[in-house]
Amino acid sequence: MDSSTSSLSQLSPTITLNQPPTSPSPKSDVEEQGAQDSSIPAISSKQAFPETDLSKGIIGWEGQHDPENPQNFPESKKWVLLLLISAFTFISPLASSMFSPAITYMAADLGEQNETILSFTISVYLLGYAFGPCFLAPLSEIYGRRIVFSCANWFFVLWQIGCAMAQNIETEIICRFFAGIGGAGCITLGAGVIADLFPVAQRGKATTIWGMGPLLGPVAGPIAGGFIGQGAGWRWAFWVLLIAGGVVAAGIEVLNRETCAPVLIKWKTVRLRRELGRGELRSAYETEEGSVSVGGALREGLKRPALLFVKSPIVFLLATYMSLVYGLLYLFFTTISSVFSTQYGFSGGISGLAFLGLGFGFVTGLILIGITNDRMLMRATARNNGVFEPEMRLPLMIIFASILPISFFWYGWTAEKHVHWIVPIIGMYPFGLSMIGVYLPIQTYVIDCYPRYAASANASLTATRSLLGALLPLAGPKMFESLGLGWGNSLLGFLALVFVPIPIVFTRYGKVIREKWPVHLD
């Protein structure tokens, strides 16, 4: 086996169905799928399954059907593993906004009147999302998804105690920040788990399931938090998160398994070195020079998210666009409760129900993308003579990006003019629908472009969008105070319109950009 295939540095994102066979061995599950449906891309068996060659001192998989390879796990096991990470991916974003409707109760209890500080108390959680992925993603590519995911989950759970028991606003902000770092684990590692387990033709569906948490969690949070804050006190929002997070984290400890192929082969190599007494054995995922030191591997891993953001125009522009959309979402979160309590006289509990407009939009978008994403990919691949390209994920994104700005004009002016409360709630629906249509195709597209380093690529997206999501809402109170709800939201709508050409550019010229500016991470 040559080193180019054994290292599996980074699979080519443009895959041809008509590749000549590279091995007489039986077809893998991935290749059999491609044979059954010519529109599903197949990949080289040597790239997907580097095999053991003891004569050359290389340790890989024991054939194309090796049951230890995550790509060959039974379908039921794959979906269970995805559901485990998706379950915590619901709990973690729930924490980002759950006590938003109860912020007034906390302000009265802790004696805080500064609106900017109160908004920051909500959004500082996202600063944890911005910093956490920068080291959680590369650590998972070095030490494995399971251990990093587990540590992040329990870190999140423990900081809920500090949030619930805080006696001043400074302590609350610090605890929220560290809880966000732990909560970033599931958001960051999901992309890597999807790339580990699923072939290209199933990633759209898998990303849709995993993507439910980051989008539905922040909407369900205020609905539950409003009633909890009103009925039991704002501190109970964090006790509920502690209980729910602890139960889910404990279940994950029992059921979760490692999925990162290079880590699994590294473990196998260490075991065989000991059993066979052959210290020269090396993993098929390493270069011929052998494994670098732990410190060197960690340094290289920590640089990957930053390198992808700086050197890849794809990651940079899509991260910028996603950051804008995410920031706009959290501007909604920090203003909806106050708008419906002051403009329409909603109580703390009932004001949380105003988020249902966004929630129904999210659900509709998830259904649409879940049904169409992989199907459109397979049809586009078939029309392209069996050649798959990641840009085939993006055409629908153009439509959703064009719909997204509608909500700001609709919601802003109807709330400004005190139109019946149901009208601004319905006005949030297009934003929820469109955000899914933008968010999920970008996530899947980046996974397809960088399958080996999907976690690091996703970390670049998560860090940048979380940073803007944390900071942009701080400008909300002053902006709406100066411009009013109508013109304040209109300004956001015009800003969203400016970014509509981005998905058009990537749909038409993404391949050219990707090939002209490749990023080498090994």
PDB file of C-alpha atoms in Angstrom, residues 58 81 112 150 193 196 214 283 307 321 333 347 351-353 357 369 383 433 442 448 479 481 512-513 515 521:
ATOM      1  CA  ILE A  58       1.438  -0.821   8.261  1.00  0.00           C
ATOM      2  CA  LEU A  81     -24.577   6.977  18.117  1.00  0.00           C
ATOM      3  CA  GLU A 112     -28.769  44.781  38.224  1.00  0.00           C
ATOM      4  CA  SER A 150     -17.644  13.024  27.648  1.00  0.00           C
ATOM      5  CA  VAL A 193     -19.090  11.953  14.042  1.00  0.00           C
ATOM      6  CA  ASP A 196     -16.854   9.160  10.694  1.00  0.00           C
ATOM      7  CA  PRO A 214     -28.805  23.901  17.869  1.00  0.00           C
ATOM      8  CA  SER A 283      -0.805   3.326  11.657  1.00  0.00           C
ATOM      9  CA  LEU A 307      -5.863  27.716   9.237  1.00  0.00           C
ATOM     10  CA  TYR A 321     -22.520  34.567   6.428  1.00  0.00           C
ATOM     11  CA  PHE A 333     -33.828  36.143  21.432  1.00  0.00           C
ATOM     12  CA  SER A 347     -46.514  37.938  31.401  1.00  0.00           C
ATOM     13  CA  SER A 351     -43.888  35.871  26.571  1.00  0.00           C
ATOM     14  CA  GLY A 352     -41.889  32.685  26.005  1.00  0.00           C
ATOM     15  CA  LEU A 353     -44.672  31.427  23.728  1.00  0.00           C
ATOM     16  CA  GLY A 357     -43.205  31.572  15.322  1.00  0.00           C
ATOM     17  CA  ILE A 369     -34.140  19.979   4.112  1.00  0.00           C
ATOM     18  CA  ARG A 383     -26.822  14.526 -14.236  1.00  0.00           C
ATOM     19  CA  LEU A 433     -37.667  28.474   7.906  1.00  0.00           C
ATOM     20  CA  ILE A 442     -23.527  24.975   4.879  1.00  0.00           C
ATOM     21  CA  ASP A 448     -18.161  17.079   2.339  1.00  0.00           C
ATOM     22  CA  MET A 479     -30.172  50.292  18.446  1.00  0.00           C
ATOM     23  CA  GLU A 481     -34.026  52.568  21.467  1.00  0.00           C
ATOM     24  CA  VAL A 512     -13.244  26.875  -8.830  1.00  0.00           C
ATOM     25  CA  ILE A 513     -12.589  28.566  -5.478  1.00  0.00           C
ATOM     26  CA  GLU A 515      -9.562  23.996  -6.338  1.00  0.00           C
ATOM     27  CA  LEU A 521      -3.668  20.362   6.915  1.00  0.00           C
TER      28      LEU A 521
END
